[in-house]
Every structure is written in structure tokens, then in C-alpha cells.
């Protein structure tokens, strides 16, 4: 099928490339000429393992092209995905002005039947607004359907999550739309569940799923706080919990807390939607609070290890909101490093991919290192904030020698084992152990 994807960010570019890989003819569209030029030069504006190769392959095989023109996309393609960003407004609700703009532009250029599919994470009832917008700007008698097809892509694993999903969720309100969306995902039907429902349910599945995952993380972080006040080990507790198939062992990793462009945004949007619908989603507010507290707890551990932070040398390993991404959005490192600098510490940091993005956000006062050992050298304390492979596989004997005495590590991701650290003579604190 011929498909246009409007918005070539983390979601749009991965979705378009994977749909091309599934055999469809894809046009990825963005109004950012710079971005489109980069893509046409064979470069990728974001870090996502395997994406560059997959884009190249599908471009070469003629199934993937790029454009800045929505008009061209609407003329040539039957299915138009809206994959533009929906950033949070100051009050926490989702900013849908880009979704509206694109819906209008699609409507104004529609001559034949089209399906307009919201791929972006949007609040429930957005489908209704897209319809109203299209009705307002479409030509007399234009035939179309609106559909919802939320994404469940994790940064760093997005391609695998798209091509081998746990489920595909589609929200439609006509048989014709159902037919076409089923055809679009037919290549996946033997390896996953294709759930077709109405638009509102589809929109809600996304917010409810993401908020649940965030709640699971805050839950295990809350339990880790209790572990710290007893002799319990959160890793053992999480393992014991996860063996219950009803709980599952995923997203039970205690740590410095979640970040990224989705959980924080989706949580605040879901709370806002509920409020507008007259429901106080208080448990999700608690999820946000617990998550924010985790950053403070890590700083407290640093103070306990170093006393005053003034003029102390702190090495930070990992800046991105998690490993295998260059994304700094809502990364725990931002709040933590800002606070350390505020208290007079001199901070040097290393991240395999996110340093360039970090430089645009973090205070100029921090030094960026080229590798883990340069970050470790002469640091009074080493702070672990992501579990990048380069960090997990460090030579800890070498780390011990390079650290200023007494060698001290605060591990925000429970990457290392306390017993091993003790054997090496490293003063080691982590989360919930
Ligand atoms: C998430 C959802 O997983 C994905 O389905 C949705 O489409 C987008 O949002 P993403 O934000 O890319 O994906 O990353 P994810 O791997 O879910 O991690 C989110 C945050 O939670 C990261 O900061 C990560 O470090 C943290 N996390 C994750 C934990 O602290 N503990 C865990 O056990 C898992």
C-alpha cells in the first residue's frame, strides 16, 4: 500500500521505515527541510540502533522516500499517518496544535478517499477533533475515515518493537477503514495479535499502558525505599515478585527513576484528561511524586558519601534517560547534575551517544569526557546513571585504581554487585540494597 507518514521523529521515522520493510511504499514527510535533507543524504538525525541500515536498504529498494510536502503525500498515498510530536503544555496536557495543523493540511489536499491515522500519542477523543478539523477544511463531498494506531516503541529497541510487537492496536469506525488497516498490518498477522477496536479505546490503550508501566517502575522504586530501611535487597524482592506470571519480571528494575519523552508526558496528559472528564487519577500523581523523589534520594546518597559537595570532583557515567539512546528528554542526569553543580561540585561526564544533546541542556560548567576511565580518573565519587554496555563492562580493578581515595561509587542503576565492590575495597551504595 502507499502510505504517507507526516512527522519524521523517533516515532514517524521508525514506523515509516518498518512499514517499508514490511513491503509497503512509504513517503516520510517533515516540514523541517534540514531533517529531510539529512535523511536524503543517507544520515539519520536520531540515534536508534539498526535504523540507518534499515533506512538505506529500503531507500535502495525503492520503498522509502522523503519529502517536505504534505500535499504530495496526500495526492499519492491512501493512508496518511499523523506522527507529529505532542509535547506537554505548561499545565501538563498534550499540545495538539501540530496534530490540528497537519489534519487541516491533509484535509485541504484530499481529492479521493483517504484514511487519516493518528500514530502520535494523543488523548482520548482526539480522533473526534481530527474529524471535525477535516470536515471543516475538506472539499465538498470528500470521503475519508479517521483511525487510531498508537505506537509502543521503546527507544533503543524501536525497530524490534515495531516488527515483533506484543500487539498491534487499531481503532476504526468503518468497515472500509478496518479492511485497509488490516491489509496494512497483514505482514505481521502471523506473529502477533492485531487488536481492532473503536477509536476511543485505541487511544486509551496507549495512555493506560504507558501509565501502567510508569506505575510499575515507581512501585518498585517505592519498595526499594523500604528495602533500604531493612535488610531486604530490592533485586531479590523484584526477582521474587517477577516470578509470579501475573506480575512479570519486566519494568521491575529499581533505580534513579524513569525519564524519556513518553512516560512523563503521557502520565501528565492522562492525569489531565481524567481531570477534564471529572476523575481525579490520584494514583498517577503519586507515581510522578515517587519518580521525582528518586532523583533526590540519589543526591542524598552522594552527600552522605562526600559530606559537602563544594569543590568535590564527581564523575557521572551515563547522561541519556536510559542506555542505547541519545535522548536527553527528562533524563534524571539533568536534575541531578544541576543540583551537584549548584552545591559547588565540579562534574565531568561521559555518555556514548547523548553528549552532544546534553551540551545543549546542561550547564556549561561540566566537562565532557571521551571514555569511562577519563571520567573515573581522580573523581572523589563516581555516579552511575545509565547501564550502557561500556559502563557495565568496565574493568573495576582499573576503576578502583583511578578513583581518588577512598574509592566511592553511587550506582543509580544497580549495575554492580555490592559483594564485588566490597572485595575491591570500593565504598559502594546503590538503590534498595
Ligand atoms: C516507553 C514505553 O516502554 C514504550 O512502550 C512507549 O511507546 C514509549 O515509552 P521509552 O520511554 O523509550 O519507552 O523507554 P523505556 O525502555 O520504557 O524506559 C522508560 C524509562 O523507564 C527509562 O528512563 C528507563 O531507565 C526507566 N526504567 C525502565 C526503569 O527505571 N526501570 C525499569 O525496569 C524499566
GROMACS .gro file of C-alpha atoms and ligand atoms in nm:
model
  467
    1UNK     CA    1   0.000   0.000   0.000
    2UNK     CA    2   0.102   0.361  -0.047
    3UNK     CA    3   0.147   0.530   0.293
    4UNK     CA    4   0.250   0.881   0.394
    5UNK     CA    5   0.392   0.946   0.742
    6UNK     CA    6   0.382   1.310   0.850
    7UNK     CA    7   0.649   1.374   1.113
    8UNK     CA    8   0.992   1.206   1.096
    9UNK     CA    9   1.084   1.199   1.465
   10UNK     CA   10   1.156   0.890   1.676
   11UNK     CA   11   0.810   0.750   1.601
   12UNK     CA   12   0.748   0.861   1.242
   13UNK     CA   13   1.087   0.763   1.102
   14UNK     CA   14   1.094   0.420   1.268
   15UNK     CA   15   0.730   0.348   1.178
   16UNK     CA   16   0.779   0.454   0.816
   17UNK     CA   17   1.098   0.254   0.773
   18UNK     CA   18   0.947  -0.058   0.929
   19UNK     CA   19   0.631  -0.031   0.719
   20UNK     CA   20   0.860  -0.010   0.414
   21UNK     CA   21   1.046  -0.317   0.541
   22UNK     CA   22   0.706  -0.491   0.557
   23UNK     CA   23   0.669  -0.425   0.183
   24UNK     CA   24   0.468  -0.102   0.168
   25UNK     CA   25   0.552   0.210  -0.029
   26UNK     CA   26   0.634   0.481   0.224
   27UNK     CA   27   0.678   0.856   0.200
   28UNK     CA   28   0.817   1.016   0.516
   29UNK     CA   29   0.726   1.383   0.531
   30UNK     CA   30   0.854   1.662   0.754
   31UNK     CA   31   0.831   2.040   0.733
   32UNK     CA   32   1.186   2.060   0.870
   33UNK     CA   33   1.389   2.088   0.546
   34UNK     CA   34   1.715   2.033   0.736
   35UNK     CA   35   1.592   1.699   0.866
   36UNK     CA   36   1.469   1.585   0.523
   37UNK     CA   37   1.800   1.686   0.363
   38UNK     CA   38   1.989   1.488   0.628
   39UNK     CA   39   1.773   1.184   0.556
   40UNK     CA   40   1.816   1.221   0.179
   41UNK     CA   41   2.192   1.229   0.233
   42UNK     CA   42   2.159   0.889   0.399
   43UNK     CA   43   2.219   1.022   0.752
   44UNK     CA   44   1.988   0.970   1.047
   45UNK     CA   45   1.904   1.266   1.276
   46UNK     CA   46   1.845   1.041   1.577
   47UNK     CA   47   2.036   0.753   1.739
   48UNK     CA   48   1.843   0.428   1.707
   49UNK     CA   49   2.041   0.102   1.670
   50UNK     CA   50   1.991  -0.051   1.323
   51UNK     CA   51   1.783   0.236   1.183
   52UNK     CA   52   2.049   0.375   0.949
   53UNK     CA   53   2.094   0.038   0.777
   54UNK     CA   54   1.720  -0.023   0.751
   55UNK     CA   55   1.657   0.322   0.600
   56UNK     CA   56   1.937   0.269   0.348
   57UNK     CA   57   1.809  -0.077   0.249
   58UNK     CA   58   1.452   0.039   0.194
   59UNK     CA   59   1.555   0.351   0.009
   60UNK     CA   60   1.773   0.143  -0.222
   61UNK     CA   61   1.486  -0.099  -0.282
   62UNK     CA   62   1.266   0.198  -0.371
   63UNK     CA   63   1.009   0.159  -0.095
   64UNK     CA   64   1.106   0.459   0.114
   65UNK     CA   65   1.125   0.823   0.008
   66UNK     CA   66   1.134   1.160   0.185
   67UNK     CA   67   0.954   1.486   0.121
   68UNK     CA   68   0.862   1.818   0.281
   69UNK     CA   69   0.525   1.830   0.111
   70UNK     CA   70   0.211   1.704   0.284
   71UNK     CA   71   0.025   1.788  -0.037
   72UNK     CA   72   0.240   1.542  -0.234
   73UNK     CA   73   0.185   1.276   0.029
   74UNK     CA   74  -0.193   1.319   0.028
   75UNK     CA   75  -0.206   1.308  -0.352
   76UNK     CA   76  -0.001   0.988  -0.381
   77UNK     CA   77  -0.094   0.785  -0.071
   78UNK     CA   78  -0.413   0.618   0.054
   79UNK     CA   79  -0.313   0.606   0.422
   80UNK     CA   80  -0.180   0.919   0.591
   81UNK     CA   81  -0.023   0.877   0.936
   82UNK     CA   82  -0.003   1.178   1.168
   83UNK     CA   83   0.316   1.120   1.367
   84UNK     CA   84   0.397   1.471   1.480
   85UNK     CA   85   0.507   1.547   1.834
   86UNK     CA   86   0.253   1.621   2.107
   87UNK     CA   87   0.470   1.796   2.369
   88UNK     CA   88   0.328   1.881   2.714
   89UNK     CA   89   0.173   2.222   2.769
   90UNK     CA   90   0.261   2.406   3.095
   91UNK     CA   91  -0.047   2.256   3.262
   92UNK     CA   92   0.067   1.904   3.165
   93UNK     CA   93  -0.192   1.842   2.894
   94UNK     CA   94  -0.075   1.744   2.546
   95UNK     CA   95  -0.017   2.023   2.294
   96UNK     CA   96  -0.218   1.908   1.992
   97UNK     CA   97  -0.172   2.215   1.774
   98UNK     CA   98   0.066   2.026   1.539
   99UNK     CA   99  -0.189   1.744   1.506
  100UNK     CA  100  -0.454   2.001   1.416
  101UNK     CA  101  -0.227   2.180   1.165
  102UNK     CA  102  -0.143   1.856   0.985
  103UNK     CA  103  -0.506   1.739   0.988
  104UNK     CA  104  -0.605   2.066   0.823
  105UNK     CA  105  -0.331   2.041   0.559
  106UNK     CA  106  -0.433   1.684   0.480
  107UNK     CA  107  -0.799   1.785   0.451
  108UNK     CA  108  -0.723   2.072   0.217
  109UNK     CA  109  -0.536   1.842  -0.022
  110UNK     CA  110  -0.769   1.540  -0.025
  111UNK     CA  111  -0.930   1.457  -0.360
  112UNK     CA  112  -1.002   1.086  -0.318
  113UNK     CA  113  -1.083   0.860  -0.022
  114UNK     CA  114  -0.809   0.869   0.244
  115UNK     CA  115  -0.758   0.725   0.591
  116UNK     CA  116  -0.604   0.967   0.840
  117UNK     CA  117  -0.435   0.768   1.117
  118UNK     CA  118  -0.311   0.920   1.442
  119UNK     CA  119   0.016   0.746   1.532
  120UNK     CA  120   0.123   1.014   1.780
  121UNK     CA  121   0.026   0.955   2.140
  122UNK     CA  122  -0.292   1.157   2.172
  123UNK     CA  123  -0.551   1.197   2.447
  124UNK     CA  124  -0.873   1.005   2.413
  125UNK     CA  125  -1.129   1.187   2.194
  126UNK     CA  126  -0.857   1.337   1.972
  127UNK     CA  127  -1.000   1.130   1.685
  128UNK     CA  128  -1.320   1.331   1.718
  129UNK     CA  129  -1.128   1.658   1.690
  130UNK     CA  130  -0.937   1.537   1.385
  131UNK     CA  131  -1.271   1.453   1.221
  132UNK     CA  132  -1.412   1.797   1.298
  133UNK     CA  133  -1.100   1.960   1.156
  134UNK     CA  134  -1.114   1.752   0.838
  135UNK     CA  135  -1.488   1.816   0.797
  136UNK     CA  136  -1.420   2.188   0.827
  137UNK     CA  137  -1.139   2.206   0.567
  138UNK     CA  138  -1.204   1.917   0.329
  139UNK     CA  139  -1.354   1.979  -0.014
  140UNK     CA  140  -1.727   1.932  -0.051
  141UNK     CA  141  -1.820   1.562  -0.050
  142UNK     CA  142  -1.465   1.444   0.034
  143UNK     CA  143  -1.469   1.085   0.156
  144UNK     CA  144  -1.236   0.984   0.439
  145UNK     CA  145  -1.201   0.792   0.764
  146UNK     CA  146  -1.006   0.869   1.078
  147UNK     CA  147  -0.827   0.588   1.262
  148UNK     CA  148  -0.601   0.543   1.563
  149UNK     CA  149  -0.287   0.327   1.562
  150UNK     CA  150  -0.078   0.406   1.871
  151UNK     CA  151   0.289   0.306   1.887
  152UNK     CA  152   0.451   0.105   2.166
  153UNK     CA  153   0.812   0.163   2.064
  154UNK     CA  154   1.092   0.177   2.323
  155UNK     CA  155   1.387   0.395   2.225
  156UNK     CA  156   1.687   0.175   2.159
  157UNK     CA  157   1.465  -0.122   2.073
  158UNK     CA  158   1.218   0.056   1.843
  159UNK     CA  159   1.273  -0.149   1.526
  160UNK     CA  160   1.229  -0.481   1.705
  161UNK     CA  161   0.928  -0.343   1.892
  162UNK     CA  162   0.767  -0.243   1.560
  163UNK     CA  163   0.843  -0.560   1.362
  164UNK     CA  164   0.790  -0.801   1.653
  165UNK     CA  165   0.524  -0.627   1.863
  166UNK     CA  166   0.333  -0.786   2.150
  167UNK     CA  167   0.024  -0.649   1.978
  168UNK     CA  168  -0.092  -0.405   1.711
  169UNK     CA  169  -0.373  -0.179   1.828
  170UNK     CA  170  -0.603  -0.024   1.568
  171UNK     CA  171  -0.905   0.199   1.630
  172UNK     CA  172  -1.150   0.240   1.342
  173UNK     CA  173  -1.514   0.329   1.288
  174UNK     CA  174  -1.594   0.193   0.942
  175UNK     CA  175  -1.556  -0.142   0.765
  176UNK     CA  176  -1.359   0.021   0.488
  177UNK     CA  177  -1.105   0.157   0.738
  178UNK     CA  178  -1.094  -0.178   0.917
  179UNK     CA  179  -1.026  -0.352   0.585
  180UNK     CA  180  -0.745  -0.115   0.486
  181UNK     CA  181  -0.573  -0.109   0.824
  182UNK     CA  182  -0.589  -0.490   0.840
  183UNK     CA  183  -0.424  -0.504   0.498
  184UNK     CA  184  -0.155  -0.262   0.614
  185UNK     CA  185  -0.057  -0.487   0.904
  186UNK     CA  186  -0.124  -0.818   0.727
  187UNK     CA  187   0.253  -0.896   0.714
  188UNK     CA  188   0.252  -0.913   1.095
  189UNK     CA  189  -0.069  -1.110   1.143
  190UNK     CA  190   0.101  -1.448   1.185
  191UNK     CA  191   0.336  -1.330   1.457
  192UNK     CA  192   0.125  -1.104   1.673
  193UNK     CA  193  -0.226  -1.016   1.788
  194UNK     CA  194  -0.392  -0.748   1.576
  195UNK     CA  195  -0.648  -0.588   1.807
  196UNK     CA  196  -0.910  -0.386   1.618
  197UNK     CA  197  -1.139  -0.174   1.832
  198UNK     CA  198  -1.304   0.167   1.828
  199UNK     CA  199  -1.100   0.485   1.820
  200UNK     CA  200  -1.151   0.592   2.181
  201UNK     CA  201  -1.050   0.251   2.317
  202UNK     CA  202  -0.740   0.252   2.097
  203UNK     CA  203  -0.636   0.598   2.219
  204UNK     CA  204  -0.695   0.495   2.579
  205UNK     CA  205  -0.497   0.169   2.547
  206UNK     CA  206  -0.186   0.374   2.478
  207UNK     CA  207  -0.216   0.609   2.774
  208UNK     CA  208  -0.332   0.336   3.008
  209UNK     CA  209  -0.041   0.108   2.905
  210UNK     CA  210   0.231   0.369   2.938
  211UNK     CA  211   0.097   0.496   3.268
  212UNK     CA  212   0.081   0.139   3.399
  213UNK     CA  213   0.446   0.078   3.304
  214UNK     CA  214   0.548   0.401   3.475
  215UNK     CA  215   0.345   0.298   3.781
  216UNK     CA  216   0.525  -0.036   3.789
  217UNK     CA  217   0.860   0.142   3.797
  218UNK     CA  218   0.752   0.384   4.069
  219UNK     CA  219   0.609   0.092   4.263
  220UNK     CA  220   0.938  -0.099   4.267
  221UNK     CA  221   1.122   0.223   4.350
  222UNK     CA  222   0.887   0.279   4.643
  223UNK     CA  223   0.954  -0.078   4.763
  224UNK     CA  224   1.330  -0.010   4.726
  225UNK     CA  225   1.291   0.271   4.977
  226UNK     CA  226   1.152   0.019   5.226
  227UNK     CA  227   1.436  -0.224   5.146
  228UNK     CA  228   1.684   0.049   5.242
  229UNK     CA  229   1.529   0.064   5.588
  230UNK     CA  230   1.550  -0.313   5.635
  231UNK     CA  231   1.799  -0.583   5.536
  232UNK     CA  232   1.598  -0.666   5.225
  233UNK     CA  233   1.762  -0.649   4.881
  234UNK     CA  234   1.538  -0.493   4.615
  235UNK     CA  235   1.697  -0.707   4.343
  236UNK     CA  236   1.592  -1.021   4.533
  237UNK     CA  237   1.247  -0.877   4.608
  238UNK     CA  238   1.196  -0.785   4.239
  239UNK     CA  239   1.313  -1.132   4.135
  240UNK     CA  240   1.072  -1.298   4.375
  241UNK     CA  241   0.784  -1.077   4.262
  242UNK     CA  242   0.861  -1.122   3.893
  243UNK     CA  243   0.834  -1.500   3.913
  244UNK     CA  244   0.461  -1.451   3.956
  245UNK     CA  245   0.340  -1.457   3.594
  246UNK     CA  246   0.065  -1.211   3.684
  247UNK     CA  247   0.332  -0.958   3.779
  248UNK     CA  248   0.607  -1.047   3.529
  249UNK     CA  249   0.972  -0.956   3.570
  250UNK     CA  250   0.985  -0.664   3.326
  251UNK     CA  251   0.989  -0.300   3.442
  252UNK     CA  252   1.071  -0.400   3.797
  253UNK     CA  253   1.424  -0.257   3.790
  254UNK     CA  254   1.465  -0.010   4.078
  255UNK     CA  255   1.685   0.289   4.004
  256UNK     CA  256   1.714   0.661   3.967
  257UNK     CA  257   1.366   0.670   3.813
  258UNK     CA  258   1.217   0.699   3.466
  259UNK     CA  259   1.273   0.977   3.213
  260UNK     CA  260   1.228   0.997   2.838
  261UNK     CA  261   0.979   1.173   2.615
  262UNK     CA  262   0.691   0.937   2.686
  263UNK     CA  263   0.635   0.833   3.046
  264UNK     CA  264   0.650   1.183   3.199
  265UNK     CA  265   0.444   1.335   2.916
  266UNK     CA  266   0.188   1.053   2.896
  267UNK     CA  267   0.142   1.048   3.273
  268UNK     CA  268   0.070   1.421   3.294
  269UNK     CA  269  -0.155   1.406   2.987
  270UNK     CA  270  -0.351   1.112   3.126
  271UNK     CA  271  -0.396   1.287   3.462
  272UNK     CA  272  -0.517   1.596   3.277
  273UNK     CA  273  -0.758   1.402   3.054
  274UNK     CA  274  -0.904   1.229   3.359
  275UNK     CA  275  -0.943   1.564   3.533
  276UNK     CA  276  -1.124   1.712   3.231
  277UNK     CA  277  -1.351   1.406   3.230
  278UNK     CA  278  -1.418   1.456   3.600
  279UNK     CA  279  -1.197   1.186   3.750
  280UNK     CA  280  -0.905   1.252   3.989
  281UNK     CA  281  -0.639   0.998   3.886
  282UNK     CA  282  -0.456   1.038   4.220
  283UNK     CA  283  -0.253   0.716   4.195
  284UNK     CA  284  -0.076   0.854   3.886
  285UNK     CA  285   0.007   1.173   4.072
  286UNK     CA  286   0.174   0.954   4.332
  287UNK     CA  287   0.368   0.778   4.053
  288UNK     CA  288   0.505   1.116   3.945
  289UNK     CA  289   0.595   1.209   4.303
  290UNK     CA  290   0.780   0.886   4.373
  291UNK     CA  291   0.971   0.926   4.048
  292UNK     CA  292   1.079   1.278   4.133
  293UNK     CA  293   1.186   1.167   4.482
  294UNK     CA  294   1.424   0.909   4.339
  295UNK     CA  295   1.646   1.183   4.200
  296UNK     CA  296   1.658   1.348   4.542
  297UNK     CA  297   1.746   1.017   4.705
  298UNK     CA  298   2.046   0.972   4.475
  299UNK     CA  299   2.171   1.322   4.560
  300UNK     CA  300   2.122   1.241   4.929
  301UNK     CA  301   2.341   0.932   4.884
  302UNK     CA  302   2.610   1.146   4.724
  303UNK     CA  303   2.602   1.391   5.015
  304UNK     CA  304   2.622   1.101   5.263
  305UNK     CA  305   2.930   0.972   5.082
  306UNK     CA  306   3.110   1.304   5.039
  307UNK     CA  307   2.971   1.529   5.317
  308UNK     CA  308   2.985   1.876   5.145
  309UNK     CA  309   2.991   1.873   4.765
  310UNK     CA  310   3.178   2.201   4.732
  311UNK     CA  311   3.494   2.154   4.520
  312UNK     CA  312   3.442   1.779   4.511
  313UNK     CA  313   3.518   1.604   4.177
  314UNK     CA  314   3.222   1.393   4.066
  315UNK     CA  315   3.235   1.168   3.759
  316UNK     CA  316   2.898   1.088   3.600
  317UNK     CA  317   2.864   0.784   3.376
  318UNK     CA  318   2.552   0.800   3.159
  319UNK     CA  319   2.358   1.116   3.064
  320UNK     CA  320   2.074   0.988   2.840
  321UNK     CA  321   1.746   0.892   3.010
  322UNK     CA  322   1.848   0.528   2.963
  323UNK     CA  323   2.107   0.321   2.777
  324UNK     CA  324   2.101   0.272   2.396
  325UNK     CA  325   1.960   0.615   2.317
  326UNK     CA  326   2.091   0.970   2.266
  327UNK     CA  327   1.769   1.117   2.404
  328UNK     CA  328   1.808   1.355   2.697
  329UNK     CA  329   1.440   1.442   2.740
  330UNK     CA  330   1.354   1.430   3.113
  331UNK     CA  331   1.680   1.242   3.180
  332UNK     CA  332   1.748   1.206   3.556
  333UNK     CA  333   2.103   1.333   3.487
  334UNK     CA  334   1.968   1.683   3.419
  335UNK     CA  335   1.814   1.744   3.765
  336UNK     CA  336   2.096   1.562   3.941
  337UNK     CA  337   2.388   1.736   3.766
  338UNK     CA  338   2.223   2.077   3.801
  339UNK     CA  339   2.194   2.018   4.175
  340UNK     CA  340   2.553   1.892   4.209
  341UNK     CA  341   2.685   2.199   4.024
  342UNK     CA  342   2.464   2.421   4.238
  343UNK     CA  343   2.628   2.276   4.551
  344UNK     CA  344   2.973   2.354   4.414
  345UNK     CA  345   3.082   2.015   4.284
  346UNK     CA  346   3.294   2.002   3.970
  347UNK     CA  347   3.134   1.749   3.739
  348UNK     CA  348   3.274   1.558   3.446
  349UNK     CA  349   3.051   1.325   3.248
  350UNK     CA  350   3.056   1.057   2.978
  351UNK     CA  351   2.779   0.915   2.759
  352UNK     CA  352   2.850   0.714   2.441
  353UNK     CA  353   2.576   0.889   2.239
  354UNK     CA  354   2.399   1.165   2.432
  355UNK     CA  355   2.686   1.408   2.497
  356UNK     CA  356   2.602   1.634   2.201
  357UNK     CA  357   2.239   1.662   2.311
  358UNK     CA  358   2.346   1.706   2.675
  359UNK     CA  359   2.565   2.005   2.584
  360UNK     CA  360   2.252   2.193   2.474
  361UNK     CA  361   2.083   2.138   2.810
  362UNK     CA  362   2.337   2.105   3.093
  363UNK     CA  363   2.522   2.398   3.248
  364UNK     CA  364   2.844   2.489   3.067
  365UNK     CA  365   3.029   2.416   3.393
  366UNK     CA  366   3.060   2.043   3.328
  367UNK     CA  367   3.339   1.869   3.138
  368UNK     CA  368   3.264   1.600   2.880
  369UNK     CA  369   3.492   1.301   2.871
  370UNK     CA  370   3.572   1.070   2.580
  371UNK     CA  371   3.552   0.745   2.772
  372UNK     CA  372   3.463   0.589   3.106
  373UNK     CA  373   3.817   0.585   3.251
  374UNK     CA  374   3.880   0.954   3.180
  375UNK     CA  375   3.556   1.019   3.374
  376UNK     CA  376   3.668   0.796   3.661
  377UNK     CA  377   4.021   0.939   3.692
  378UNK     CA  378   4.072   1.132   4.018
  379UNK     CA  379   3.698   1.153   4.088
  380UNK     CA  380   3.607   1.171   4.455
  381UNK     CA  381   3.285   0.990   4.363
  382UNK     CA  382   3.161   0.805   4.057
  383UNK     CA  383   2.787   0.826   3.981
  384UNK     CA  384   2.626   0.567   3.751
  385UNK     CA  385   2.307   0.691   3.580
  386UNK     CA  386   2.265   0.454   3.283
  387UNK     CA  387   2.357   0.089   3.217
  388UNK     CA  388   2.533   0.141   2.882
  389UNK     CA  389   2.738  -0.163   2.790
  390UNK     CA  390   3.059   0.044   2.813
  391UNK     CA  391   2.975   0.113   3.177
  392UNK     CA  392   2.858  -0.235   3.275
  393UNK     CA  393   3.176  -0.389   3.125
  394UNK     CA  394   3.426  -0.152   3.291
  395UNK     CA  395   3.740  -0.305   3.439
  396UNK     CA  396   3.655  -0.242   3.803
  397UNK     CA  397   4.012  -0.304   3.923
  398UNK     CA  398   4.124  -0.023   3.695
  399UNK     CA  399   3.833   0.194   3.815
  400UNK     CA  400   3.939   0.138   4.176
  401UNK     CA  401   4.296   0.249   4.098
  402UNK     CA  402   4.185   0.555   3.902
  403UNK     CA  403   3.937   0.684   4.160
  404UNK     CA  404   4.064   0.926   4.426
  405UNK     CA  405   4.087   0.759   4.768
  406UNK     CA  406   3.866   0.644   4.928
  407UNK     CA  407   3.721   0.497   4.605
  408UNK     CA  408   3.346   0.576   4.614
  409UNK     CA  409   3.064   0.478   4.377
  410UNK     CA  410   2.691   0.567   4.388
  411UNK     CA  411   2.514   0.333   4.148
  412UNK     CA  412   2.175   0.473   4.034
  413UNK     CA  413   2.102   0.163   3.824
  414UNK     CA  414   2.223  -0.123   4.047
  415UNK     CA  415   2.463  -0.223   3.772
  416UNK     CA  416   2.728  -0.367   4.007
  417UNK     CA  417   2.722  -0.624   4.289
  418UNK     CA  418   2.779  -0.495   4.647
  419UNK     CA  419   2.989  -0.802   4.740
  420UNK     CA  420   3.223  -0.750   4.445
  421UNK     CA  421   3.260  -0.382   4.527
  422UNK     CA  422   3.341  -0.464   4.889
  423UNK     CA  423   3.609  -0.712   4.781
  424UNK     CA  424   3.767  -0.438   4.571
  425UNK     CA  425   3.761  -0.201   4.867
  426UNK     CA  426   3.519   0.038   4.696
  427UNK     CA  427   3.271   0.234   4.912
  428UNK     CA  428   2.959   0.142   4.717
  429UNK     CA  429   2.597   0.249   4.760
  430UNK     CA  430   2.313   0.166   4.525
  431UNK     CA  431   1.933   0.162   4.525
  432UNK     CA  432   1.738  -0.053   4.768
  433UNK     CA  433   2.020  -0.281   4.878
  434LIG     C1  434   0.835   0.383   2.674
  434LIG     C2  435   0.746   0.259   2.661
  434LIG     O1  436   0.819   0.146   2.705
  434LIG     C3  437   0.707   0.241   2.515
  434LIG     O2  438   0.621   0.131   2.503
  434LIG     C4  439   0.636   0.368   2.469
  434LIG     O3  440   0.599   0.357   2.333
  434LIG     C5  441   0.727   0.488   2.486
  434LIG     O4  442   0.767   0.499   2.622
  434LIG     P1  443   1.084   0.452   2.635
  434LIG     O5  444   1.043   0.575   2.708
  434LIG     O6  445   1.159   0.464   2.507
  434LIG     O7  446   0.951   0.362   2.602
  434LIG     O8  447   1.179   0.368   2.731
  434LIG     P2  448   1.159   0.251   2.835
  434LIG     O9  449   1.253   0.144   2.797
  434LIG    O10  450   1.016   0.217   2.853
  434LIG    O11  451   1.213   0.319   2.971
  434LIG     C6  452   1.147   0.434   3.016
  434LIG     C7  453   1.221   0.482   3.141
  434LIG    O12  454   1.198   0.389   3.249
  434LIG     C8  455   1.372   0.492   3.124
  434LIG    O13  456   1.418   0.608   3.191
  434LIG     C9  457   1.424   0.368   3.195
  434LIG    O14  458   1.554   0.386   3.250
  434LIG    C10  459   1.322   0.351   3.307
  434LIG     N1  460   1.307   0.214   3.354
  434LIG    C11  461   1.263   0.119   3.268
  434LIG    C12  462   1.334   0.186   3.488
  434LIG    O15  463   1.374   0.273   3.564
  434LIG     N2  464   1.315   0.060   3.533
  434LIG    C13  465   1.270  -0.040   3.451
  434LIG    O16  466   1.257  -0.153   3.497
  434LIG    C14  467   1.245  -0.011   3.314
   0.00000   0.00000   0.00000
